[in-house]
CSV table of C-alpha atoms in Angstrom, one decimal:
chain,number,residue,atom,x,y,z
A,1,MET,CA,20.7,-89.8,-20.4
A,2,SER,CA,19.6,-89.2,-16.8
A,3,HIS,CA,23.2,-89.3,-15.7
A,4,THR,CA,24.2,-86.7,-18.2
A,5,PHE,CA,21.2,-84.5,-17.2
A,6,ARG,CA,22.2,-84.7,-13.5
A,7,SER,CA,25.8,-83.7,-14.4
A,8,LEU,CA,24.7,-80.7,-16.3
A,9,ARG,CA,22.3,-79.6,-13.5
A,10,SER,CA,25.1,-80.0,-10.9
A,11,ARG,CA,27.5,-77.9,-13.0
A,12,ALA,CA,24.8,-75.2,-13.4
A,13,ALA,CA,24.2,-75.1,-9.7
A,14,LEU,CA,27.9,-74.8,-9.0
A,15,THR,CA,28.2,-72.0,-11.5
A,16,CYS,CA,25.3,-70.1,-9.9
A,17,ALA,CA,26.8,-70.5,-6.5
A,18,LEU,CA,30.2,-69.1,-7.7
A,19,LEU,CA,28.4,-66.1,-9.2
A,20,VAL,CA,26.3,-65.3,-6.2
A,21,ALA,CA,29.1,-65.6,-3.7
A,22,PRO,CA,30.9,-62.4,-4.7
A,23,LEU,CA,27.6,-60.6,-4.6
A,24,ILE,CA,27.0,-61.7,-1.0
A,25,ALA,CA,30.5,-60.8,-0.1
A,26,GLY,CA,30.1,-57.4,-1.6
A,27,LEU,CA,26.9,-56.8,0.3
A,28,SER,CA,28.6,-57.9,3.5
A,29,GLY,CA,31.4,-55.5,2.9
A,30,CYS,CA,28.9,-52.5,2.4
A,31,GLY,CA,27.1,-53.4,5.6
A,32,GLY,CA,30.3,-53.4,7.5
A,33,SER,CA,30.9,-49.5,7.2
A,34,PRO,CA,27.4,-47.7,7.4
A,35,ASP,CA,27.0,-44.3,5.7
A,36,PRO,CA,27.0,-41.6,8.4
A,37,LEU,CA,24.5,-39.5,6.4
A,38,SER,CA,21.9,-42.3,6.8
A,39,ALA,CA,22.1,-42.1,10.6
A,40,LYS,CA,19.4,-40.4,12.6
A,41,PRO,CA,20.5,-36.8,13.4
A,42,TYR,CA,21.7,-36.3,16.9
A,43,ASP,CA,20.7,-33.4,19.1
A,44,ALA,CA,23.0,-30.6,18.3
A,45,ALA,CA,21.8,-28.3,21.2
A,46,ASP,CA,25.3,-28.3,22.8
A,47,GLN,CA,27.1,-27.5,19.5
A,48,ILE,CA,25.4,-24.3,18.5
A,49,SER,CA,24.2,-21.0,20.0
A,50,PHE,CA,22.1,-18.2,18.6
A,51,SER,CA,21.3,-14.6,19.5
A,52,GLY,CA,18.4,-14.7,21.9
A,53,ASP,CA,19.5,-18.1,23.3
A,54,GLY,CA,18.6,-17.1,26.8
A,55,ASP,CA,16.1,-18.3,29.4
A,56,ASP,CA,13.4,-16.0,28.0
A,57,ARG,CA,14.0,-17.0,24.3
A,58,LYS,CA,14.0,-13.3,23.3
A,59,ALA,CA,15.9,-11.9,20.3
A,60,ASP,CA,16.5,-8.2,19.7
A,61,PRO,CA,14.8,-7.1,16.4
A,62,ASP,CA,17.2,-4.2,16.1
A,63,LYS,CA,20.1,-6.7,15.5
A,64,PRO,CA,20.6,-9.5,13.0
A,65,LEU,CA,19.8,-13.1,14.0
A,66,GLU,CA,23.1,-14.9,14.4
A,67,VAL,CA,23.8,-18.7,14.7
A,68,THR,CA,27.3,-19.9,15.8
A,69,ALA,CA,28.9,-23.3,15.9
A,70,LYS,CA,30.7,-24.0,19.1
A,71,GLY,CA,34.2,-25.5,19.2
A,72,ASP,CA,36.3,-27.1,16.4
A,73,ASP,CA,34.4,-30.4,16.1
A,74,SER,CA,31.2,-29.3,14.4
A,75,ARG,CA,30.0,-27.0,11.6
A,76,ILE,CA,26.7,-25.6,10.4
A,77,THR,CA,25.4,-27.1,7.1
A,78,ASP,CA,22.0,-25.4,6.8
A,79,VAL,CA,19.8,-22.8,8.6
A,80,THR,CA,16.1,-22.0,8.1
A,81,ALA,CA,14.2,-19.4,10.1
A,82,THR,CA,10.5,-18.8,9.5
A,83,ASP,CA,7.9,-16.5,11.1
A,84,ALA,CA,4.5,-17.6,12.2
A,85,ALA,CA,3.1,-17.2,8.7
A,86,GLY,CA,5.8,-19.5,7.2
A,87,ARG,CA,7.8,-16.7,5.6
A,88,TYR,CA,11.5,-17.4,5.4
A,89,VAL,CA,14.2,-15.1,6.8
A,90,ARG,CA,17.0,-14.7,4.3
A,91,GLY,CA,20.6,-15.1,5.6
A,92,GLU,CA,24.2,-16.0,4.8
A,93,LEU,CA,26.3,-19.0,5.9
A,94,ALA,CA,30.0,-18.5,6.3
A,95,ASP,CA,32.2,-20.6,4.0
A,96,ASP,CA,33.7,-22.5,7.0
A,97,GLY,CA,30.3,-23.3,8.4
A,98,LYS,CA,31.0,-21.6,11.7
A,99,HIS,CA,28.5,-18.7,11.5
A,100,TRP,CA,25.2,-17.8,10.0
A,101,ARG,CA,23.7,-14.3,10.0
A,102,SER,CA,20.3,-13.0,8.8
A,103,THR,CA,20.4,-10.4,6.1
A,104,VAL,CA,16.9,-8.9,6.5
A,105,PRO,CA,15.4,-7.2,9.6
A,106,LEU,CA,13.3,-9.3,12.0
A,107,ALA,CA,9.8,-8.1,13.0
A,108,ALA,CA,9.3,-6.8,16.5
A,109,GLY,CA,7.0,-8.8,18.8
A,110,ALA,CA,6.9,-11.7,16.4
A,111,HIS,CA,7.3,-15.5,16.8
A,112,TYR,CA,10.0,-17.4,14.8
A,113,THR,CA,11.1,-21.0,14.4
A,114,LEU,CA,14.8,-21.7,13.9
A,115,LYS,CA,16.0,-25.0,12.4
A,116,VAL,CA,19.8,-25.6,12.3
A,117,SER,CA,21.5,-28.6,10.7
A,118,THR,CA,25.1,-29.5,11.7
A,119,GLU,CA,27.7,-32.2,11.2
A,120,ASP,CA,30.5,-33.3,13.5
A,121,SER,CA,34.1,-34.1,12.6
A,122,ASN,CA,33.1,-37.6,11.5
A,123,GLY,CA,30.4,-36.3,9.2
A,124,ALA,CA,27.5,-37.4,11.4
A,125,PRO,CA,24.4,-35.1,11.0
A,126,GLY,CA,23.0,-33.1,13.9
A,127,ARG,CA,19.9,-31.0,14.3
A,128,ARG,CA,18.5,-28.4,16.5
A,129,THR,CA,15.0,-26.8,16.4
A,130,VAL,CA,14.0,-23.9,18.6
A,131,ASP,CA,11.2,-21.4,18.9
A,132,PHE,CA,11.8,-17.9,19.9
A,133,THR,CA,10.2,-14.4,19.9
A,134,THR,CA,11.5,-10.9,19.3
A,135,SER,CA,11.2,-8.1,21.8
A,136,SER,CA,8.3,-5.8,21.4
A,137,ALA,CA,8.9,-2.4,19.8
A,138,ARG,CA,9.3,0.6,22.1
A,139,ARG,CA,8.4,3.3,19.5
A,140,LEU,CA,5.4,2.5,17.2
A,141,LEU,CA,4.3,4.2,14.1
A,142,LYS,CA,0.5,4.0,13.6
A,143,VAL,CA,-1.3,4.6,10.4
A,144,THR,CA,-4.8,5.9,9.9
A,145,PHE,CA,-6.3,5.5,6.4
A,146,GLY,CA,-9.0,7.9,5.0
A,147,PRO,CA,-11.6,8.7,4.1
A,148,LYS,CA,-14.2,6.8,6.1
A,149,ALA,CA,-15.5,3.6,4.6
A,150,GLY,CA,-18.3,4.1,2.1
A,151,GLN,CA,-19.1,5.0,-1.5
A,152,TYR,CA,-17.4,7.9,-3.2
A,153,GLY,CA,-16.9,9.6,-6.5
A,154,VAL,CA,-14.1,8.5,-8.8
A,155,GLY,CA,-12.0,11.6,-7.8
A,156,GLN,CA,-11.6,10.6,-4.2
A,157,PRO,CA,-7.9,10.1,-3.2
A,158,VAL,CA,-6.9,7.6,-0.5
A,159,THR,CA,-5.0,9.1,2.4
A,160,ALA,CA,-2.7,7.8,5.1
A,161,LYS,CA,-1.9,9.8,8.2
A,162,LEU,CA,1.2,8.8,10.3
A,163,SER,CA,1.4,9.1,14.1
A,164,ARG,CA,4.9,10.4,13.8
A,165,PRO,CA,6.9,12.4,11.2
A,166,VAL,CA,9.1,10.4,8.9
A,167,LYS,CA,11.7,12.2,6.8
A,168,ASP,CA,14.4,9.6,6.0
A,169,PRO,CA,14.0,8.4,2.4
A,170,LYS,CA,14.8,4.8,3.3
A,171,ALA,CA,12.3,4.7,6.1
A,172,ARG,CA,9.7,6.3,3.8
A,173,ALA,CA,10.3,3.5,1.3
A,174,VAL,CA,9.8,0.9,4.0
A,175,ILE,CA,6.4,2.5,4.9
A,176,GLU,CA,5.3,3.0,1.4
A,177,ARG,CA,6.0,-0.6,0.4
A,178,ALA,CA,3.9,-1.9,3.3
A,179,LEU,CA,0.8,0.3,2.6
A,180,LYS,CA,-1.2,-1.7,0.0
A,181,VAL,CA,-4.0,-0.4,-2.2
A,182,ASP,CA,-5.9,-2.8,-4.5
A,183,SER,CA,-8.8,-2.0,-6.7
A,184,ARG,CA,-11.3,-4.1,-8.7
A,185,PRO,CA,-11.2,-3.4,-11.7
A,186,ALA,CA,-7.5,-3.2,-11.3
A,187,VAL,CA,-5.7,0.1,-11.8
A,188,GLU,CA,-2.1,1.2,-11.0
A,189,GLY,CA,-1.5,4.0,-8.6
A,190,VAL,CA,1.3,5.6,-6.5
A,191,TRP,CA,1.6,7.0,-3.0
A,192,HIS,CA,2.8,10.6,-2.8
A,193,TRP,CA,4.3,12.2,0.3
A,194,VAL,CA,2.4,15.4,1.0
A,195,ASP,CA,4.5,16.1,4.1
A,196,SER,CA,6.4,14.0,6.7
A,197,ARG,CA,3.2,12.7,8.2
A,198,THR,CA,0.7,12.5,5.3
A,199,LEU,CA,0.5,10.4,2.1
A,200,HIS,CA,-2.0,10.5,-0.7
A,201,TYR,CA,-2.7,7.7,-3.2
A,202,ARG,CA,-4.2,8.1,-6.7
A,203,PRO,CA,-4.1,6.5,-10.1
A,204,GLN,CA,-2.8,8.4,-13.1
A,205,GLU,CA,-6.4,9.2,-14.0
A,206,TYR,CA,-9.5,8.8,-12.0
A,207,TRP,CA,-10.7,5.6,-10.3
A,208,PRO,CA,-12.9,3.3,-12.5
A,209,ALA,CA,-16.6,3.7,-12.0
A,210,HIS,CA,-18.2,1.0,-9.7
A,211,ALA,CA,-14.8,0.0,-8.4
A,212,THR,CA,-14.0,-1.7,-5.0
A,213,ILE,CA,-10.9,-0.3,-3.4
A,214,THR,CA,-9.2,-2.0,-0.4
A,215,VAL,CA,-6.5,-0.5,1.7
A,216,HIS,CA,-4.4,-2.2,4.4
A,217,SER,CA,-1.0,-2.1,6.1
A,218,ASN,CA,1.7,-4.8,6.4
A,219,LEU,CA,3.7,-2.6,8.7
A,220,LYS,CA,2.9,-4.3,12.0
A,221,GLY,CA,6.2,-5.3,13.7
A,222,ILE,CA,8.3,-4.1,10.8
A,223,ARG,CA,11.5,-2.2,11.6
A,224,ILE,CA,11.2,1.2,9.9
A,225,GLY,CA,14.5,2.7,11.2
A,226,GLY,CA,15.9,4.7,14.1
A,227,GLY,CA,14.2,2.4,16.6
A,228,LEU,CA,10.8,2.9,15.0
A,229,TYR,CA,8.5,0.0,14.3
A,230,GLY,CA,5.2,-0.3,12.5
A,231,GLY,CA,2.1,-0.6,14.6
A,232,GLU,CA,-1.5,-1.7,14.0
A,233,ALA,CA,-3.6,-0.1,11.2
A,234,LYS,CA,-7.3,-0.6,10.5
A,235,SER,CA,-7.9,-1.7,6.9
A,236,LEU,CA,-10.3,0.3,4.7
A,237,ARG,CA,-12.8,-0.5,2.0
A,238,LEU,CA,-14.2,2.0,-0.4
A,239,THR,CA,-16.4,1.8,-3.5
A,240,THR,CA,-17.1,4.2,-6.3
A,241,GLY,CA,-20.3,4.9,-8.1
A,242,ASP,CA,-20.9,6.4,-11.5
A,243,ARG,CA,-18.2,8.7,-12.9
A,244,LEU,CA,-19.9,12.1,-12.3
A,245,GLU,CA,-18.1,15.2,-13.5
A,246,ALA,CA,-19.3,18.8,-13.4
A,247,LEU,CA,-17.5,21.0,-15.9
A,248,THR,CA,-17.9,24.7,-14.8
A,249,ASP,CA,-17.1,27.1,-17.5
A,250,SER,CA,-16.6,30.6,-16.1
A,251,GLY,CA,-16.4,32.0,-19.6
A,252,THR,CA,-19.7,30.8,-20.9
A,253,HIS,CA,-21.4,30.8,-17.4
A,254,GLN,CA,-22.6,27.3,-17.8
A,255,MET,CA,-22.0,24.1,-15.9
A,256,THR,CA,-22.3,20.8,-17.8
A,257,VAL,CA,-22.8,17.7,-15.6
A,258,LYS,CA,-21.9,14.3,-17.1
A,259,ARG,CA,-22.5,10.8,-15.9
A,260,ASN,CA,-20.1,8.2,-17.3
A,261,GLY,CA,-19.2,10.7,-20.0
A,262,VAL,CA,-22.7,11.5,-21.1
A,263,PRO,CA,-24.1,15.0,-20.4
A,264,ILE,CA,-27.2,14.8,-18.2
A,265,ARG,CA,-27.8,18.5,-17.4
A,266,THR,CA,-26.6,22.0,-18.4
A,267,ILE,CA,-27.1,24.6,-15.7
A,268,PRO,CA,-26.8,28.4,-16.0
A,269,ILE,CA,-24.3,29.6,-13.3
A,270,THR,CA,-22.4,32.6,-12.0
A,271,THR,CA,-18.8,32.3,-10.6
A,272,GLY,CA,-16.4,34.7,-8.9
A,273,MET,CA,-16.4,38.4,-9.9
A,274,PRO,CA,-13.0,40.2,-10.6
A,275,GLY,CA,-11.0,40.2,-7.4
A,276,PHE,CA,-12.9,37.1,-6.1
A,277,ASP,CA,-12.3,34.9,-9.1
A,278,THR,CA,-13.1,31.2,-8.7
A,279,ARG,CA,-10.0,28.9,-8.8
A,280,ASN,CA,-9.4,27.1,-12.0
A,281,GLY,CA,-8.7,23.4,-12.0
A,282,ILE,CA,-10.0,20.0,-10.7
A,283,LYS,CA,-11.6,19.9,-7.3
A,284,VAL,CA,-13.4,17.2,-5.5
A,285,VAL,CA,-16.6,17.4,-3.4
A,286,LEU,CA,-15.5,17.5,0.2
A,287,ALA,CA,-18.9,17.9,2.0
A,288,LYS,CA,-22.6,18.5,1.5
A,289,GLU,CA,-24.5,20.9,3.7
A,290,SER,CA,-28.2,21.5,3.2
A,291,ALA,CA,-27.8,24.9,4.9
A,292,VAL,CA,-24.7,26.9,5.7
A,293,ARG,CA,-24.1,30.4,7.0
A,294,MET,CA,-21.9,32.6,4.8
A,295,THR,CA,-20.6,36.0,5.9
A,296,GLY,CA,-18.4,38.6,4.3
A,297,ALA,CA,-16.1,38.5,7.3
A,298,SER,CA,-15.1,34.9,6.4
A,299,ILE,CA,-13.4,36.2,3.2
A,300,GLY,CA,-11.9,39.4,4.6
A,301,LEU,CA,-14.8,41.8,3.9
A,302,GLY,CA,-16.4,44.0,6.5
A,303,ALA,CA,-18.6,42.4,9.1
A,304,GLY,CA,-21.7,44.0,7.6
A,305,SER,CA,-21.0,43.3,4.0
A,306,TYR,CA,-23.3,40.2,3.8
A,307,ASP,CA,-24.6,37.5,6.1
A,308,LEU,CA,-26.7,34.8,4.4
A,309,MET,CA,-28.1,31.4,5.1
A,310,VAL,CA,-27.3,29.4,2.0
A,311,HIS,CA,-29.0,26.2,1.0
A,312,TRP,CA,-28.0,23.1,-1.0
A,313,ALA,CA,-24.3,23.7,-0.6
A,314,ALA,CA,-21.7,21.3,-1.9
A,315,ARG,CA,-18.2,22.3,-0.6
A,316,VAL,CA,-15.2,21.9,-2.9
A,317,THR,CA,-12.4,23.7,-1.0
A,318,LYS,CA,-11.4,24.1,2.6
A,319,SER,CA,-11.2,27.9,2.1
A,320,GLY,CA,-14.9,28.1,1.4
A,321,GLU,CA,-15.8,27.5,-2.2
A,322,TYR,CA,-19.2,25.9,-2.7
A,323,VAL,CA,-21.6,25.1,-5.4
A,324,HIS,CA,-24.8,26.3,-3.9
A,325,ALA,CA,-28.3,28.0,-4.4
A,326,ALA,CA,-28.1,31.7,-5.1
A,327,PRO,CA,-31.6,32.9,-5.7
A,328,TRP,CA,-30.4,36.6,-5.3
A,329,SER,CA,-28.3,36.3,-8.5
A,330,THR,CA,-30.7,34.5,-10.9
A,331,GLY,CA,-30.6,37.5,-13.3
A,332,SER,CA,-26.8,37.1,-13.7
A,333,GLN,CA,-26.7,33.3,-13.9
A,334,GLY,CA,-25.7,32.3,-17.4
A,335,ALA,CA,-24.6,35.8,-18.2
A,336,ALA,CA,-22.1,37.3,-15.7
A,337,ASN,CA,-19.9,36.4,-12.8
A,338,VAL,CA,-21.0,38.2,-9.7
A,339,SER,CA,-20.2,35.9,-6.8
A,340,HIS,CA,-17.4,36.1,-4.2
A,341,GLY,CA,-15.8,32.9,-5.5
A,342,CYS,CA,-18.6,30.3,-5.2
A,343,THR,CA,-20.6,28.8,-8.1
A,344,GLY,CA,-24.1,30.0,-7.8
A,345,MET,CA,-27.3,28.7,-9.5
A,346,SER,CA,-31.0,28.6,-9.0
A,347,THR,CA,-32.5,26.9,-6.0
A,348,ALA,CA,-34.0,24.1,-8.1
A,349,ASN,CA,-30.8,23.4,-9.9
A,350,ALA,CA,-28.8,23.6,-6.7
A,351,GLU,CA,-31.1,21.1,-5.0
A,352,TRP,CA,-30.8,18.7,-8.0
A,353,PHE,CA,-27.0,19.1,-8.0
A,354,PHE,CA,-26.9,18.5,-4.2
A,355,ASN,CA,-28.9,15.3,-4.5
A,356,THR,CA,-27.0,14.1,-7.5
A,357,VAL,CA,-23.4,14.4,-6.4
A,358,ARG,CA,-21.6,12.4,-3.7
A,359,LEU,CA,-18.3,13.1,-1.9
A,360,GLY,CA,-15.4,12.5,-4.2
A,361,ASP,CA,-17.2,13.6,-7.3
A,362,ILE,CA,-15.3,15.9,-9.7
A,363,VAL,CA,-16.0,19.6,-10.1
A,364,GLN,CA,-13.6,21.2,-12.7
A,365,VAL,CA,-13.5,24.9,-13.3
A,366,VAL,CA,-12.1,26.3,-16.6
A,367,HIS,CA,-11.7,29.8,-18.2
A,368,SER,CA,-11.7,31.6,-14.9
A,369,ASP,CA,-9.3,34.5,-14.3
A,370,GLY,CA,-8.6,33.0,-10.8
A,371,GLU,CA,-5.4,31.2,-9.7
A,372,ASP,CA,-5.0,27.5,-10.1
A,373,MET,CA,-6.3,25.1,-7.5
A,374,ALA,CA,-3.3,23.9,-5.3
A,375,PRO,CA,-2.7,20.1,-5.2
A,376,PHE,CA,-2.8,20.1,-1.4
A,377,GLY,CA,-3.8,22.2,1.6
A,378,ASN,CA,-7.2,23.4,0.3
A,379,GLY,CA,-9.1,20.2,-0.3
A,380,TYR,CA,-8.3,17.5,-2.8
A,381,GLY,CA,-6.5,19.2,-5.6
A,382,ASP,CA,-4.4,16.0,-6.2
A,383,TRP,CA,-5.5,15.7,-9.9
A,384,ASN,CA,-4.0,19.0,-10.8
A,385,MET,CA,-0.5,17.6,-10.4
A,386,ALA,CA,1.1,16.1,-13.5
A,387,TRP,CA,1.6,12.3,-13.2
A,388,ALA,CA,5.4,12.6,-13.6
A,389,ASP,CA,5.5,15.1,-10.7
A,390,TRP,CA,3.2,12.9,-8.7
A,391,ARG,CA,5.5,10.0,-9.0
A,392,LYS,CA,8.5,12.1,-7.9
A,393,GLY,CA,6.7,12.4,-4.5
A,394,SER,CA,7.0,8.7,-4.0
A,395,ALA,CA,9.9,7.2,-2.1
A,396,VAL,CA,9.6,4.0,-4.2
A,397,ALA,CA,8.3,5.1,-7.7
A,398,ALA,CA,10.6,8.2,-8.1
A,399,GLY,CA,13.2,7.5,-10.8
A,400,GLN,CA,11.5,4.2,-11.7
A,401,PRO,CA,10.0,3.6,-15.2
A,402,ASP,CA,6.2,4.1,-15.3
A,403,ALA,CA,4.1,1.1,-16.2
A,404,THR,CA,1.1,3.2,-17.0
A,405,PRO,CA,0.4,5.1,-20.2
A,406,ALA,CA,2.5,8.2,-21.2
A,407,ASP,CA,2.1,11.2,-18.9
A,408,SER,CA,-0.1,14.1,-19.8
A,409,ALA,CA,0.9,17.4,-18.2
A,410,ARG,CA,-2.7,18.0,-16.9
A,411,LEU,CA,-6.0,16.3,-17.3
A,412,ARG,CA,-7.9,18.0,-20.1
A,413,PRO,CA,-11.2,19.8,-19.6
A,414,GLN,CA,-14.2,17.5,-20.3
A,415,VAL,CA,-15.8,19.7,-23.0
């Protein structure tokens, strides 16, 4: 029995040896010809060149970034270029692996890291990593946001003033995309080009009450076009208070002041007499002056027509329309229009109005025989422009579908 057992064990051992032998041979065969892809990448510095590959490591931001494989014994397999913030530069690699070219502009005065993978004629991998910067811009476009930081009414537009005129639509689109406005609560808005150096931003309707609005620019170093690059811009933070609206009805000679949609005071008023009719439309409080001198000469009348020191004056147009105290016309307030275009009221009501409103609050005039308030040039008449027309003034939103509710031709009076 023991002999038989030893024979079986010997045959089993022999069989195992025969099975293992081919495996060992196979492993020996694989080890004899190593995979070139598993090798450590060699330094490919001598096999590639790129634009800006000089002693100063400077690239021209006005030109695409280009990477080229030297000679016939190597080709490029992959290229990644990132800026200091880790953002990738898009590009295209030629089918033969001999050339790569960026497809988006580089920023001026910026730092980049370039990583290039290659392979030689035997398939061995190579690698080159290099840091470089782009030349500083020679012509900068600076942006100044307005108004000043602070709290405003819900009718206050955001403004952007450019240091140079920009007329090219493509350049305008670059600028517009880089000027960011965010609000909490969130509301969609659009930039509108007032002229070649001025943009205004507003939502379709007013800002939400008690909102926080932040404005900043991503233009720094960005190529705008024609050798022009974006410069520094100081960010801006605004807040809004209650939604305060003053509806001035020249027909009934009454002003109704609402806070968040609820009437809080009705004031007898007088507005512009025939020939000096108050402008219809939506205006925004521009300034508050506790005392201002008003003369007939300022509106084209004779120098001696009138010369008054007026108190509790809230300005709503650049041309000189105010809501102010008019104690000389209390007999007409609530009954007739006798002013030279301003909205007059008693001293007590004017003081209350002055202390209640803030810059950016809304003053809307209806049922006057005057002309309509212009959207621009005489204060903030932005809200008098239909939303569809406002969007046409954008280099980005024009022709694009609107994500906000359907357009209304004009904001309706708050009656």
